[in-house]
Amino acid sequence: MILWLIIVFGGMYFLLIRPQKKKDQQMKELAASLEVGDSVLTISGFYGVVVDVVDDKTIVVEFGNDKHCRIPMERAAISQVEKPNQGTKED
């Protein structure tokens, strides 16, 4: 009986917990790699360009064609990043 519980919890770990930790690590790496000039997609679906890195948690993203809409955002609000010389990096 105890062996069965160990097998079930081990399976749950490899099916649920481990993939989520891996995804969280990838999102942390994505947020840490943000630089000025990167094209980003926010979690709300807006495309923009990073124009300033304020600190380790906050960036300023510019939206729209008129270049007057600059919004400070948390790095965690970014879902995809496209470097100017590379393709899209997804979560």
PDB file of N, CA and C in Angstrom, residues 27 30 34 38-50 59 61 63 73-82 88-91:
ATOM      1  N   MET A  27      10.588  31.417 -17.868  1.00  0.00           N
ATOM      2  CA  MET A  27      10.029  32.764 -17.785  1.00  0.00           C
ATOM      3  C   MET A  27      10.968  33.711 -17.045  1.00  0.00           C
ATOM      4  N   LEU A  30      13.656  34.588 -19.482  1.00  0.00           N
ATOM      5  CA  LEU A  30      13.116  35.505 -20.472  1.00  0.00           C
ATOM      6  C   LEU A  30      13.071  36.925 -19.917  1.00  0.00           C
ATOM      7  N   LEU A  34      15.643  40.751 -21.029  1.00  0.00           N
ATOM      8  CA  LEU A  34      15.064  41.921 -21.689  1.00  0.00           C
ATOM      9  C   LEU A  34      16.072  43.049 -21.783  1.00  0.00           C
ATOM     10  N   ASP A  38      14.152  45.498 -27.671  1.00  0.00           N
ATOM     11  CA  ASP A  38      13.490  44.214 -27.880  1.00  0.00           C
ATOM     12  C   ASP A  38      11.998  44.434 -28.153  1.00  0.00           C
ATOM     13  N   SER A  39      11.469  43.703 -29.112  1.00  0.00           N
ATOM     14  CA  SER A  39      10.023  43.698 -29.355  1.00  0.00           C
ATOM     15  C   SER A  39       9.409  42.677 -28.406  1.00  0.00           C
ATOM     16  N   VAL A  40       8.327  43.070 -27.737  1.00  0.00           N
ATOM     17  CA  VAL A  40       7.725  42.200 -26.732  1.00  0.00           C
ATOM     18  C   VAL A  40       6.227  42.067 -26.963  1.00  0.00           C
ATOM     19  N   LEU A  41       5.681  40.966 -26.459  1.00  0.00           N
ATOM     20  CA  LEU A  41       4.247  40.739 -26.399  1.00  0.00           C
ATOM     21  C   LEU A  41       3.891  40.624 -24.928  1.00  0.00           C
ATOM     22  N   THR A  42       2.950  41.445 -24.475  1.00  0.00           N
ATOM     23  CA  THR A  42       2.567  41.407 -23.064  1.00  0.00           C
ATOM     24  C   THR A  42       1.537  40.308 -22.834  1.00  0.00           C
ATOM     25  N   ILE A  43       1.298  39.980 -21.577  1.00  0.00           N
ATOM     26  CA  ILE A  43       0.316  38.942 -21.263  1.00  0.00           C
ATOM     27  C   ILE A  43      -1.099  39.407 -21.590  1.00  0.00           C
ATOM     28  N   SER A  44      -1.304  40.704 -21.776  1.00  0.00           N
ATOM     29  CA  SER A  44      -2.620  41.211 -22.157  1.00  0.00           C
ATOM     30  C   SER A  44      -2.805  41.274 -23.669  1.00  0.00           C
ATOM     31  N   GLY A  45      -1.760  40.933 -24.439  1.00  0.00           N
ATOM     32  CA  GLY A  45      -1.889  40.849 -25.888  1.00  0.00           C
ATOM     33  C   GLY A  45      -1.400  42.053 -26.663  1.00  0.00           C
ATOM     34  N   PHE A  46      -0.739  42.996 -26.016  1.00  0.00           N
ATOM     35  CA  PHE A  46      -0.235  44.180 -26.698  1.00  0.00           C
ATOM     36  C   PHE A  46       1.208  43.965 -27.140  1.00  0.00           C
ATOM     37  N   TYR A  47       1.507  44.415 -28.357  1.00  0.00           N
ATOM     38  CA  TYR A  47       2.875  44.375 -28.865  1.00  0.00           C
ATOM     39  C   TYR A  47       3.514  45.731 -28.623  1.00  0.00           C
ATOM     40  N   GLY A  48       4.784  45.719 -28.248  1.00  0.00           N
ATOM     41  CA  GLY A  48       5.499  46.960 -28.000  1.00  0.00           C
ATOM     42  C   GLY A  48       6.986  46.759 -28.082  1.00  0.00           C
ATOM     43  N   VAL A  49       7.719  47.841 -27.810  1.00  0.00           N
ATOM     44  CA  VAL A  49       9.173  47.838 -27.857  1.00  0.00           C
ATOM     45  C   VAL A  49       9.688  48.371 -26.523  1.00  0.00           C
ATOM     46  N   VAL A  50      10.670  47.690 -25.952  1.00  0.00           N
ATOM     47  CA  VAL A  50      11.270  48.128 -24.695  1.00  0.00           C
ATOM     48  C   VAL A  50      12.121  49.363 -24.980  1.00  0.00           C
ATOM     49  N   ILE A  59      10.236  47.801 -16.428  1.00  0.00           N
ATOM     50  CA  ILE A  59      10.705  48.274 -17.730  1.00  0.00           C
ATOM     51  C   ILE A  59       9.680  49.262 -18.269  1.00  0.00           C
ATOM     52  N   VAL A  61       7.707  50.216 -21.736  1.00  0.00           N
ATOM     53  CA  VAL A  61       7.384  49.680 -23.050  1.00  0.00           C
ATOM     54  C   VAL A  61       6.622  50.745 -23.834  1.00  0.00           C
ATOM     55  N   PHE A  63       4.171  51.618 -26.986  1.00  0.00           N
ATOM     56  CA  PHE A  63       3.136  50.994 -27.809  1.00  0.00           C
ATOM     57  C   PHE A  63       2.701  51.949 -28.903  1.00  0.00           C
ATOM     58  N   MET A  73       6.000  48.857 -16.947  1.00  0.00           N
ATOM     59  CA  MET A  73       5.424  47.541 -16.692  1.00  0.00           C
ATOM     60  C   MET A  73       6.393  46.704 -15.885  1.00  0.00           C
ATOM     61  N   GLU A  74       5.866  45.683 -15.237  1.00  0.00           N
ATOM     62  CA  GLU A  74       6.718  44.707 -14.577  1.00  0.00           C
ATOM     63  C   GLU A  74       7.249  43.737 -15.622  1.00  0.00           C
ATOM     64  N   ARG A  75       8.443  43.223 -15.381  1.00  0.00           N
ATOM     65  CA  ARG A  75       9.024  42.250 -16.307  1.00  0.00           C
ATOM     66  C   ARG A  75       8.173  40.985 -16.387  1.00  0.00           C
ATOM     67  N   ALA A  76       7.463  40.660 -15.331  1.00  0.00           N
ATOM     68  CA  ALA A  76       6.631  39.461 -15.299  1.00  0.00           C
ATOM     69  C   ALA A  76       5.432  39.560 -16.246  1.00  0.00           C
ATOM     70  N   ALA A  77       5.110  40.753 -16.730  1.00  0.00           N
ATOM     71  CA  ALA A  77       3.972  40.948 -17.624  1.00  0.00           C
ATOM     72  C   ALA A  77       4.324  40.679 -19.084  1.00  0.00           C
ATOM     73  N   ILE A  78       5.537  40.242 -19.354  1.00  0.00           N
ATOM     74  CA  ILE A  78       5.974  39.960 -20.722  1.00  0.00           C
ATOM     75  C   ILE A  78       5.847  38.457 -20.978  1.00  0.00           C
ATOM     76  N   SER A  79       5.185  38.090 -22.084  1.00  0.00           N
ATOM     77  CA  SER A  79       5.012  36.672 -22.382  1.00  0.00           C
ATOM     78  C   SER A  79       5.933  36.191 -23.501  1.00  0.00           C
ATOM     79  N   GLN A  80       6.324  37.078 -24.428  1.00  0.00           N
ATOM     80  CA  GLN A  80       7.236  36.706 -25.508  1.00  0.00           C
ATOM     81  C   GLN A  80       8.183  37.854 -25.784  1.00  0.00           C
ATOM     82  N   VAL A  81       9.391  37.503 -26.232  1.00  0.00           N
ATOM     83  CA  VAL A  81      10.397  38.499 -26.571  1.00  0.00           C
ATOM     84  C   VAL A  81      10.970  38.163 -27.936  1.00  0.00           C
ATOM     85  N   GLU A  82      11.118  39.186 -28.774  1.00  0.00           N
ATOM     86  CA  GLU A  82      11.779  39.005 -30.053  1.00  0.00           C
ATOM     87  C   GLU A  82      12.959  39.968 -30.093  1.00  0.00           C
ATOM     88  N   THR A  88      11.477  34.670 -32.661  1.00  0.00           N
ATOM     89  CA  THR A  88      10.659  34.778 -31.463  1.00  0.00           C
ATOM     90  C   THR A  88      11.038  33.732 -30.447  1.00  0.00           C
ATOM     91  N   LYS A  89      11.126  34.145 -29.196  1.00  0.00           N
ATOM     92  CA  LYS A  89      11.393  33.218 -28.095  1.00  0.00           C
ATOM     93  C   LYS A  89      10.116  33.105 -27.291  1.00  0.00           C
ATOM     94  N   GLU A  90       9.530  31.894 -27.241  1.00  0.00           N
ATOM     95  CA  GLU A  90       8.249  31.719 -26.575  1.00  0.00           C
ATOM     96  C   GLU A  90       8.412  31.068 -25.218  1.00  0.00           C
ATOM     97  N   ASP A  91       7.328  31.167 -24.417  1.00  0.00           N
ATOM     98  CA  ASP A  91       7.340  30.559 -23.092  1.00  0.00           C
ATOM     99  C   ASP A  91       7.138  29.111 -23.094  1.00  0.00           C
TER     100      ASP A  91
END
